[in-house]
Amino acid sequence: MAQQRIAILGVAVDNLTEGETLAQIDALIVAGGSHHIVTVNPEFVMEAQVNPAFRSVLAHADIATADGFGLLLAARYLGTPLRGRVTGVELTLRLAELATAQGYRMFLLGAAPGVAEETARVLQVRYPGLLIAGVFAGSPQPCHEPFLRQIIAAAQPQILLVAYGHPQQDLWIARNQPFLQVPLAMGVGGTFDYLSGRVPRAPALIRRLGLEWIYRLARQPSRWRRIVNAVPRFAWRVITQVRRASRS
Ligand code: UDP
């Protein structure tokens, strides 16, 4: 059966459950080559409206998961409901579990100095035997790319997680994947900050109710501009798209 992709304001996301996503990821790693997973949230969709390079990277990703409650609401409103939410944080945990079971090596790139190391420690406590090929904060600036390529290629991971925030992390992966030949690379945004405990994650109930943005606003008021873009502006764009389509 062909995989269903659902377009939200021109950005396609795969209509997959977490289990299906993981099974596909495992198949991609086994197949070899190099693959890119993106975890799309409303901020990604809004950025794609004004950033053609990012839009193209999202369109060419091997798997685009729906990370963000807003995407599920938008898809339902557009008449093409998604079957589930697959977040970068959950996927990172499931990938670490898969890596432990299959002996895959993980490389954690990005976040503030020390955060990737702490994340690796947390993951290894949770998944004893997990092989960490390397950790490095580095920087998404192009001048640092040759060095980063060198250390990642030398570490030979099967899974590369890049925490430089969007759109930089996914543009970084798209530019560097051809030189790295890592079977699987995924941009993970603030995942290392959450897993290392540096930034508290909203309680599960708040996440399930889709109210994570209120929690974030209260904890990190400096993000208000980003939250306005991800919540009311995104909702308005979706509503106007539906109105325009019903008029034409
Ligand atoms: N980051 C980084 N270098 C940069 C910009 C960002 O290491 O030049 C890291 C930052 O420390 C954080 C992550 O990228 O760990 C971005 O987190 P955020 O929650 O903003 O990402 P989002 O999930 O919203 O894309």
PDB file of C-alpha atoms and ligand atoms in Angstrom:
ATOM      1  CA  MET A   1       0.000   0.000   0.000  1.00  0.00           C
ATOM      2  CA  ALA A   2       1.378   3.421  -0.958  1.00  0.00           C
ATOM      3  CA  GLN A   3       2.201   5.605   2.006  1.00  0.00           C
ATOM      4  CA  GLN A   4      -0.213   8.460   2.576  1.00  0.00           C
ATOM      5  CA  ARG A   5       1.250  11.965   2.770  1.00  0.00           C
ATOM      6  CA  ILE A   6      -0.931  14.823   3.958  1.00  0.00           C
ATOM      7  CA  ALA A   7      -0.212  18.388   2.866  1.00  0.00           C
ATOM      8  CA  ILE A   8      -0.591  21.183   5.392  1.00  0.00           C
ATOM      9  CA  LEU A   9      -0.093  24.619   3.822  1.00  0.00           C
ATOM     10  CA  GLY A  10       2.005  22.932   1.140  1.00  0.00           C
ATOM     11  CA  VAL A  11       4.179  20.908   3.551  1.00  0.00           C
ATOM     12  CA  ALA A  12       3.694  17.141   3.303  1.00  0.00           C
ATOM     13  CA  VAL A  13       3.722  14.956   6.405  1.00  0.00           C
ATOM     14  CA  ASP A  14       3.527  11.166   6.542  1.00  0.00           C
ATOM     15  CA  ASN A  15       0.381   9.712   8.020  1.00  0.00           C
ATOM     16  CA  LEU A  16       2.184   7.210  10.232  1.00  0.00           C
ATOM     17  CA  THR A  17       1.912   5.993  13.804  1.00  0.00           C
ATOM     18  CA  GLU A  18       5.021   5.978  15.993  1.00  0.00           C
ATOM     19  CA  GLY A  19       5.403   2.197  15.574  1.00  0.00           C
ATOM     20  CA  GLU A  20       5.145   2.421  11.780  1.00  0.00           C
ATOM     21  CA  THR A  21       7.661   5.271  11.703  1.00  0.00           C
ATOM     22  CA  LEU A  22      10.119   3.224  13.711  1.00  0.00           C
ATOM     23  CA  ALA A  23       9.669   0.162  11.479  1.00  0.00           C
ATOM     24  CA  GLN A  24      10.310   2.308   8.394  1.00  0.00           C
ATOM     25  CA  ILE A  25      13.372   3.863  10.006  1.00  0.00           C
ATOM     26  CA  ASP A  26      14.805   0.436  10.796  1.00  0.00           C
ATOM     27  CA  ALA A  27      14.242  -0.607   7.166  1.00  0.00           C
ATOM     28  CA  LEU A  28      16.027   2.554   5.944  1.00  0.00           C
ATOM     29  CA  ILE A  29      19.036   1.846   8.178  1.00  0.00           C
ATOM     30  CA  VAL A  30      19.211  -1.752   6.963  1.00  0.00           C
ATOM     31  CA  ALA A  31      18.948  -0.550   3.341  1.00  0.00           C
ATOM     32  CA  GLY A  32      22.065   1.639   3.803  1.00  0.00           C
ATOM     33  CA  GLY A  33      22.668   4.849   1.866  1.00  0.00           C
ATOM     34  CA  SER A  34      21.710   8.070   3.635  1.00  0.00           C
ATOM     35  CA  HIS A  35      18.304   9.192   4.805  1.00  0.00           C
ATOM     36  CA  HIS A  36      16.843  12.261   6.450  1.00  0.00           C
ATOM     37  CA  ILE A  37      13.935  12.337   8.905  1.00  0.00           C
ATOM     38  CA  VAL A  38      12.211  15.627   9.721  1.00  0.00           C
ATOM     39  CA  THR A  39       9.822  16.152  12.635  1.00  0.00           C
ATOM     40  CA  VAL A  40       7.450  18.832  11.368  1.00  0.00           C
ATOM     41  CA  ASN A  41       5.614  21.206  13.696  1.00  0.00           C
ATOM     42  CA  PRO A  42       3.586  24.362  12.927  1.00  0.00           C
ATOM     43  CA  GLU A  43       6.722  26.525  13.167  1.00  0.00           C
ATOM     44  CA  PHE A  44       8.325  24.430  10.408  1.00  0.00           C
ATOM     45  CA  VAL A  45       5.247  24.929   8.230  1.00  0.00           C
ATOM     46  CA  MET A  46       5.287  28.694   8.783  1.00  0.00           C
ATOM     47  CA  GLU A  47       9.029  28.888   8.068  1.00  0.00           C
ATOM     48  CA  ALA A  48       8.537  26.876   4.858  1.00  0.00           C
ATOM     49  CA  GLN A  49       6.104  29.550   3.594  1.00  0.00           C
ATOM     50  CA  VAL A  50       8.933  32.107   3.459  1.00  0.00           C
ATOM     51  CA  ASN A  51      12.073  29.950   3.116  1.00  0.00           C
ATOM     52  CA  PRO A  52      12.236  28.048  -0.213  1.00  0.00           C
ATOM     53  CA  ALA A  53      15.449  26.180   0.706  1.00  0.00           C
ATOM     54  CA  PHE A  54      13.830  24.827   3.872  1.00  0.00           C
ATOM     55  CA  ARG A  55      10.625  24.008   1.980  1.00  0.00           C
ATOM     56  CA  SER A  56      12.655  21.964  -0.490  1.00  0.00           C
ATOM     57  CA  VAL A  57      14.514  20.101   2.286  1.00  0.00           C
ATOM     58  CA  LEU A  58      11.195  19.181   3.943  1.00  0.00           C
ATOM     59  CA  ALA A  59       9.772  18.013   0.607  1.00  0.00           C
ATOM     60  CA  HIS A  60      12.777  15.755  -0.028  1.00  0.00           C
ATOM     61  CA  ALA A  61      12.934  14.181   3.452  1.00  0.00           C
ATOM     62  CA  ASP A  62      12.548  10.399   3.486  1.00  0.00           C
ATOM     63  CA  ILE A  63      10.085  10.580   6.386  1.00  0.00           C
ATOM     64  CA  ALA A  64       8.305  13.705   7.655  1.00  0.00           C
ATOM     65  CA  THR A  65       6.565  13.038  10.975  1.00  0.00           C
ATOM     66  CA  ALA A  66       3.787  15.151  12.469  1.00  0.00           C
ATOM     67  CA  ASP A  67       5.403  16.583  15.596  1.00  0.00           C
ATOM     68  CA  GLY A  68       3.008  19.118  17.042  1.00  0.00           C
ATOM     69  CA  PHE A  69      -0.566  19.012  18.203  1.00  0.00           C
ATOM     70  CA  GLY A  70      -1.384  21.949  15.911  1.00  0.00           C
ATOM     71  CA  LEU A  71      -0.658  19.789  12.866  1.00  0.00           C
ATOM     72  CA  LEU A  72      -3.165  17.167  14.006  1.00  0.00           C
ATOM     73  CA  LEU A  73      -5.850  19.831  14.487  1.00  0.00           C
ATOM     74  CA  ALA A  74      -5.027  21.423  11.124  1.00  0.00           C
ATOM     75  CA  ALA A  75      -5.133  18.079   9.299  1.00  0.00           C
ATOM     76  CA  ARG A  76      -8.541  17.297  10.819  1.00  0.00           C
ATOM     77  CA  TYR A  77      -9.832  20.748   9.880  1.00  0.00           C
ATOM     78  CA  LEU A  78      -8.566  20.255   6.313  1.00  0.00           C
ATOM     79  CA  GLY A  79     -10.567  17.004   6.114  1.00  0.00           C
ATOM     80  CA  THR A  80      -7.491  14.723   6.014  1.00  0.00           C
ATOM     81  CA  PRO A  81      -6.948  13.612   9.626  1.00  0.00           C
ATOM     82  CA  LEU A  82      -3.578  12.282  10.742  1.00  0.00           C
ATOM     83  CA  ARG A  83      -3.442   9.002  12.660  1.00  0.00           C
ATOM     84  CA  GLY A  84      -1.044  10.128  15.331  1.00  0.00           C
ATOM     85  CA  ARG A  85       1.611  12.478  16.573  1.00  0.00           C
ATOM     86  CA  VAL A  86       5.258  11.416  16.349  1.00  0.00           C
ATOM     87  CA  THR A  87       7.417  13.832  18.312  1.00  0.00           C
ATOM     88  CA  GLY A  88      11.174  14.285  18.097  1.00  0.00           C
ATOM     89  CA  VAL A  89      11.550  13.526  21.818  1.00  0.00           C
ATOM     90  CA  GLU A  90       9.586  10.239  21.675  1.00  0.00           C
ATOM     91  CA  LEU A  91      11.267   9.234  18.424  1.00  0.00           C
ATOM     92  CA  THR A  92      14.701   9.868  19.956  1.00  0.00           C
ATOM     93  CA  LEU A  93      13.832   7.546  22.854  1.00  0.00           C
ATOM     94  CA  ARG A  94      12.471   4.874  20.512  1.00  0.00           C
ATOM     95  CA  LEU A  95      15.555   5.226  18.291  1.00  0.00           C
ATOM     96  CA  ALA A  96      17.821   4.757  21.303  1.00  0.00           C
ATOM     97  CA  GLU A  97      15.846   1.621  22.176  1.00  0.00           C
ATOM     98  CA  LEU A  98      16.140   0.357  18.584  1.00  0.00           C
ATOM     99  CA  ALA A  99      19.849   1.199  18.499  1.00  0.00           C
ATOM    100  CA  THR A 100      20.417  -0.765  21.710  1.00  0.00           C
ATOM    101  CA  ALA A 101      18.563  -3.787  20.363  1.00  0.00           C
ATOM    102  CA  GLN A 102      20.278  -3.740  16.953  1.00  0.00           C
ATOM    103  CA  GLY A 103      23.741  -2.530  17.982  1.00  0.00           C
ATOM    104  CA  TYR A 104      23.448   0.727  15.998  1.00  0.00           C
ATOM    105  CA  ARG A 105      25.767   3.556  17.007  1.00  0.00           C
ATOM    106  CA  MET A 106      24.343   7.016  17.757  1.00  0.00           C
ATOM    107  CA  PHE A 107      26.050  10.387  17.372  1.00  0.00           C
ATOM    108  CA  LEU A 108      24.564  13.395  19.198  1.00  0.00           C
ATOM    109  CA  LEU A 109      25.435  16.730  17.580  1.00  0.00           C
ATOM    110  CA  GLY A 110      24.426  20.185  18.779  1.00  0.00           C
ATOM    111  CA  ALA A 111      22.835  21.984  21.753  1.00  0.00           C
ATOM    112  CA  ALA A 112      24.805  24.016  24.289  1.00  0.00           C
ATOM    113  CA  PRO A 113      28.178  22.649  25.499  1.00  0.00           C
ATOM    114  CA  GLY A 114      27.707  19.681  27.841  1.00  0.00           C
ATOM    115  CA  VAL A 115      24.042  19.059  26.951  1.00  0.00           C
ATOM    116  CA  ALA A 116      24.666  16.328  24.349  1.00  0.00           C
ATOM    117  CA  GLU A 117      27.039  14.584  26.820  1.00  0.00           C
ATOM    118  CA  GLU A 118      24.368  14.692  29.543  1.00  0.00           C
ATOM    119  CA  THR A 119      21.746  13.434  27.085  1.00  0.00           C
ATOM    120  CA  ALA A 120      24.026  10.528  26.140  1.00  0.00           C
ATOM    121  CA  ARG A 121      24.413   9.659  29.838  1.00  0.00           C
ATOM    122  CA  VAL A 122      20.651   9.780  30.412  1.00  0.00           C
ATOM    123  CA  LEU A 123      20.022   7.563  27.370  1.00  0.00           C
ATOM    124  CA  GLN A 124      22.671   5.050  28.426  1.00  0.00           C
ATOM    125  CA  VAL A 125      21.144   4.771  31.897  1.00  0.00           C
ATOM    126  CA  ARG A 126      17.738   4.220  30.345  1.00  0.00           C
ATOM    127  CA  TYR A 127      19.035   1.839  27.655  1.00  0.00           C
ATOM    128  CA  PRO A 128      22.028  -0.048  29.068  1.00  0.00           C
ATOM    129  CA  GLY A 129      24.363  -1.153  26.284  1.00  0.00           C
ATOM    130  CA  LEU A 130      23.462   1.761  23.973  1.00  0.00           C
ATOM    131  CA  LEU A 131      26.492   2.566  21.827  1.00  0.00           C
ATOM    132  CA  ILE A 132      27.228   6.297  21.622  1.00  0.00           C
ATOM    133  CA  ALA A 133      29.582   6.900  18.699  1.00  0.00           C
ATOM    134  CA  GLY A 134      30.217  10.504  19.703  1.00  0.00           C
ATOM    135  CA  VAL A 135      28.827  13.733  21.140  1.00  0.00           C
ATOM    136  CA  PHE A 136      29.702  17.261  20.087  1.00  0.00           C
ATOM    137  CA  ALA A 137      28.069  20.668  20.511  1.00  0.00           C
ATOM    138  CA  GLY A 138      29.736  22.475  17.592  1.00  0.00           C
ATOM    139  CA  SER A 139      27.881  25.066  15.559  1.00  0.00           C
ATOM    140  CA  PRO A 140      25.655  25.060  12.474  1.00  0.00           C
ATOM    141  CA  GLN A 141      27.792  27.739  10.797  1.00  0.00           C
ATOM    142  CA  PRO A 142      29.075  26.568   7.405  1.00  0.00           C
ATOM    143  CA  CYS A 143      32.714  27.348   8.334  1.00  0.00           C
ATOM    144  CA  HIS A 144      32.599  24.547  10.938  1.00  0.00           C
ATOM    145  CA  GLU A 145      31.275  21.943   8.525  1.00  0.00           C
ATOM    146  CA  PRO A 146      34.575  20.420   7.323  1.00  0.00           C
ATOM    147  CA  PHE A 147      35.639  19.662  10.920  1.00  0.00           C
ATOM    148  CA  LEU A 148      32.221  18.295  11.916  1.00  0.00           C
ATOM    149  CA  ARG A 149      32.118  16.078   8.825  1.00  0.00           C
ATOM    150  CA  GLN A 150      35.509  14.716   9.744  1.00  0.00           C
ATOM    151  CA  ILE A 151      34.652  13.779  13.337  1.00  0.00           C
ATOM    152  CA  ILE A 152      31.274  12.297  12.424  1.00  0.00           C
ATOM    153  CA  ALA A 153      32.643  10.285   9.498  1.00  0.00           C
ATOM    154  CA  ALA A 154      35.427   8.964  11.759  1.00  0.00           C
ATOM    155  CA  ALA A 155      32.879   7.887  14.411  1.00  0.00           C
ATOM    156  CA  GLN A 156      30.830   5.919  11.801  1.00  0.00           C
ATOM    157  CA  PRO A 157      27.392   6.189  13.434  1.00  0.00           C
ATOM    158  CA  GLN A 158      24.265   4.633  11.946  1.00  0.00           C
ATOM    159  CA  ILE A 159      22.098   7.325  13.555  1.00  0.00           C
ATOM    160  CA  LEU A 160      22.946  11.039  13.708  1.00  0.00           C
ATOM    161  CA  LEU A 161      20.767  13.378  15.795  1.00  0.00           C
ATOM    162  CA  VAL A 162      21.274  17.090  15.117  1.00  0.00           C
ATOM    163  CA  ALA A 163      20.077  19.663  17.673  1.00  0.00           C
ATOM    164  CA  TYR A 164      20.599  23.059  16.045  1.00  0.00           C
ATOM    165  CA  GLY A 165      16.929  24.092  16.002  1.00  0.00           C
ATOM    166  CA  HIS A 166      14.972  24.558  12.798  1.00  0.00           C
ATOM    167  CA  PRO A 167      15.534  25.445  10.030  1.00  0.00           C
ATOM    168  CA  GLN A 168      19.338  25.319  10.561  1.00  0.00           C
ATOM    169  CA  GLN A 169      19.513  21.667  11.684  1.00  0.00           C
ATOM    170  CA  ASP A 170      17.654  20.323   8.646  1.00  0.00           C
ATOM    171  CA  LEU A 171      19.511  22.570   6.211  1.00  0.00           C
ATOM    172  CA  TRP A 172      22.719  21.382   7.875  1.00  0.00           C
ATOM    173  CA  ILE A 173      21.755  17.729   7.387  1.00  0.00           C
ATOM    174  CA  ALA A 174      20.782  18.286   3.740  1.00  0.00           C
ATOM    175  CA  ARG A 175      24.129  20.008   3.005  1.00  0.00           C
ATOM    176  CA  ASN A 176      26.273  17.472   4.845  1.00  0.00           C
ATOM    177  CA  GLN A 177      24.562  14.105   4.390  1.00  0.00           C
ATOM    178  CA  PRO A 178      26.224  13.443   0.993  1.00  0.00           C
ATOM    179  CA  PHE A 179      29.654  13.680   2.673  1.00  0.00           C
ATOM    180  CA  LEU A 180      28.782  11.756   5.829  1.00  0.00           C
ATOM    181  CA  GLN A 181      26.923   8.741   4.422  1.00  0.00           C
ATOM    182  CA  VAL A 182      25.190   8.219   7.781  1.00  0.00           C
ATOM    183  CA  PRO A 183      22.216   5.885   7.125  1.00  0.00           C
ATOM    184  CA  LEU A 184      19.883   7.999   9.238  1.00  0.00           C
ATOM    185  CA  ALA A 185      20.031  11.667  10.252  1.00  0.00           C
ATOM    186  CA  MET A 186      17.288  13.501  12.119  1.00  0.00           C
ATOM    187  CA  GLY A 187      16.948  17.091  13.335  1.00  0.00           C
ATOM    188  CA  VAL A 188      15.771  17.043  16.955  1.00  0.00           C
ATOM    189  CA  GLY A 189      15.409  20.722  17.996  1.00  0.00           C
ATOM    190  CA  GLY A 190      15.258  21.077  21.760  1.00  0.00           C
ATOM    191  CA  THR A 191      15.152  17.309  22.450  1.00  0.00           C
ATOM    192  CA  PHE A 192      18.579  17.201  24.169  1.00  0.00           C
ATOM    193  CA  ASP A 193      17.537  20.120  26.391  1.00  0.00           C
ATOM    194  CA  TYR A 194      14.504  18.108  27.533  1.00  0.00           C
ATOM    195  CA  LEU A 195      16.194  14.719  27.894  1.00  0.00           C
ATOM    196  CA  SER A 196      19.163  16.155  29.800  1.00  0.00           C
ATOM    197  CA  GLY A 197      16.729  17.902  32.157  1.00  0.00           C
ATOM    198  CA  ARG A 198      18.055  21.369  31.252  1.00  0.00           C
ATOM    199  CA  VAL A 199      14.585  22.503  30.120  1.00  0.00           C
ATOM    200  CA  PRO A 200      11.525  20.974  31.827  1.00  0.00           C
ATOM    201  CA  ARG A 201       9.022  19.317  29.505  1.00  0.00           C
ATOM    202  CA  ALA A 202       5.304  19.957  29.930  1.00  0.00           C
ATOM    203  CA  PRO A 203       3.517  17.223  31.933  1.00  0.00           C
ATOM    204  CA  ALA A 204       2.031  14.433  29.775  1.00  0.00           C
ATOM    205  CA  LEU A 205      -1.566  15.560  30.402  1.00  0.00           C
ATOM    206  CA  ILE A 206      -0.811  19.097  29.186  1.00  0.00           C
ATOM    207  CA  ARG A 207       0.897  17.636  26.096  1.00  0.00           C
ATOM    208  CA  ARG A 208      -2.086  15.359  25.409  1.00  0.00           C
ATOM    209  CA  LEU A 209      -4.457  18.329  25.632  1.00  0.00           C
ATOM    210  CA  GLY A 210      -2.342  20.256  23.118  1.00  0.00           C
ATOM    211  CA  LEU A 211      -1.561  22.981  25.651  1.00  0.00           C
ATOM    212  CA  GLU A 212       2.221  22.628  25.608  1.00  0.00           C
ATOM    213  CA  TRP A 213       2.510  26.115  24.110  1.00  0.00           C
ATOM    214  CA  ILE A 214       0.926  27.707  27.210  1.00  0.00           C
ATOM    215  CA  TYR A 215       3.391  25.836  29.415  1.00  0.00           C
ATOM    216  CA  ARG A 216       6.292  26.990  27.206  1.00  0.00           C
ATOM    217  CA  LEU A 217       5.056  30.561  27.238  1.00  0.00           C
ATOM    218  CA  ALA A 218       4.921  30.522  31.045  1.00  0.00           C
ATOM    219  CA  ARG A 219       8.377  28.908  31.384  1.00  0.00           C
ATOM    220  CA  GLN A 220      10.175  30.693  28.534  1.00  0.00           C
ATOM    221  CA  PRO A 221       8.373  34.034  27.927  1.00  0.00           C
ATOM    222  CA  SER A 222      11.186  35.061  25.546  1.00  0.00           C
ATOM    223  CA  ARG A 223       9.700  32.565  23.040  1.00  0.00           C
ATOM    224  CA  TRP A 224       6.445  34.531  22.720  1.00  0.00           C
ATOM    225  CA  ARG A 225       7.165  35.627  19.136  1.00  0.00           C
ATOM    226  CA  ARG A 226       7.751  32.017  18.072  1.00  0.00           C
ATOM    227  CA  ILE A 227       4.613  30.874  19.904  1.00  0.00           C
ATOM    228  CA  VAL A 228       2.476  33.533  18.206  1.00  0.00           C
ATOM    229  CA  ASN A 229       3.827  32.290  14.868  1.00  0.00           C
ATOM    230  CA  ALA A 230       3.178  28.642  15.742  1.00  0.00           C
ATOM    231  CA  VAL A 231      -0.296  29.013  17.233  1.00  0.00           C
ATOM    232  CA  PRO A 232      -2.572  31.923  16.142  1.00  0.00           C
ATOM    233  CA  ARG A 233      -0.793  32.783  12.868  1.00  0.00           C
ATOM    234  CA  PHE A 234      -0.607  29.130  11.843  1.00  0.00           C
ATOM    235  CA  ALA A 235      -4.284  28.556  12.750  1.00  0.00           C
ATOM    236  CA  TRP A 236      -5.313  31.633  10.775  1.00  0.00           C
ATOM    237  CA  ARG A 237      -3.400  30.477   7.677  1.00  0.00           C
ATOM    238  CA  VAL A 238      -5.093  27.067   7.824  1.00  0.00           C
ATOM    239  CA  ILE A 239      -8.566  28.614   8.245  1.00  0.00           C
ATOM    240  CA  THR A 240      -8.046  31.040   5.359  1.00  0.00           C
ATOM    241  CA  GLN A 241      -6.753  28.238   3.121  1.00  0.00           C
ATOM    242  CA  VAL A 242      -9.947  26.235   3.714  1.00  0.00           C
ATOM    243  CA  ARG A 243     -12.139  29.311   3.107  1.00  0.00           C
ATOM    244  CA  ARG A 244     -10.304  30.109  -0.132  1.00  0.00           C
ATOM    245  CA  ALA A 245     -10.610  26.498  -1.323  1.00  0.00           C
ATOM    246  CA  SER A 246     -14.360  26.389  -0.583  1.00  0.00           C
ATOM    247  CA  ARG A 247     -14.932  29.650  -2.528  1.00  0.00           C
ATOM    248  CA  SER A 248     -13.057  28.488  -5.643  1.00  0.00           C
TER     249      SER A 248
HETATM  250  N1  UDP B   1      21.277  25.337  19.049  1.00  0.00           N
HETATM  251  C1  UDP B   1      22.635  25.176  18.915  1.00  0.00           C
HETATM  252  N2  UDP B   1      23.333  26.030  18.128  1.00  0.00           N
HETATM  253  C2  UDP B   1      22.720  27.067  17.462  1.00  0.00           C
HETATM  254  C3  UDP B   1      21.305  27.208  17.603  1.00  0.00           C
HETATM  255  C4  UDP B   1      20.610  26.328  18.408  1.00  0.00           C
HETATM  256  O1  UDP B   1      23.207  24.248  19.477  1.00  0.00           O
HETATM  257  O2  UDP B   1      23.398  27.807  16.767  1.00  0.00           O
HETATM  258  C5  UDP B   1      20.517  24.394  19.905  1.00  0.00           C
HETATM  259  C6  UDP B   1      19.946  25.007  21.182  1.00  0.00           C
HETATM  260  O3  UDP B   1      20.925  25.005  22.207  1.00  0.00           O
HETATM  261  C7  UDP B   1      18.802  24.053  21.473  1.00  0.00           C
HETATM  262  C8  UDP B   1      18.346  23.629  20.079  1.00  0.00           C
HETATM  263  O4  UDP B   1      19.393  23.954  19.189  1.00  0.00           O
HETATM  264  O5  UDP B   1      19.275  22.911  22.164  1.00  0.00           O
HETATM  265  C9  UDP B   1      17.102  24.355  19.586  1.00  0.00           C
HETATM  266  O6  UDP B   1      16.061  24.184  20.455  1.00  0.00           O
HETATM  267  P1  UDP B   1      14.624  24.768  20.137  1.00  0.00           P
HETATM  268  O7  UDP B   1      13.728  24.311  21.253  1.00  0.00           O
HETATM  269  O8  UDP B   1      14.702  26.219  19.828  1.00  0.00           O
HETATM  270  O9  UDP B   1      14.329  24.004  18.775  1.00  0.00           O
HETATM  271  P2  UDP B   1      12.987  23.720  18.015  1.00  0.00           P
HETATM  272  O10 UDP B   1      12.582  22.358  18.474  1.00  0.00           O
HETATM  273  O11 UDP B   1      11.972  24.746  18.423  1.00  0.00           O
HETATM  274  O12 UDP B   1      13.377  23.776  16.585  1.00  0.00           O
END
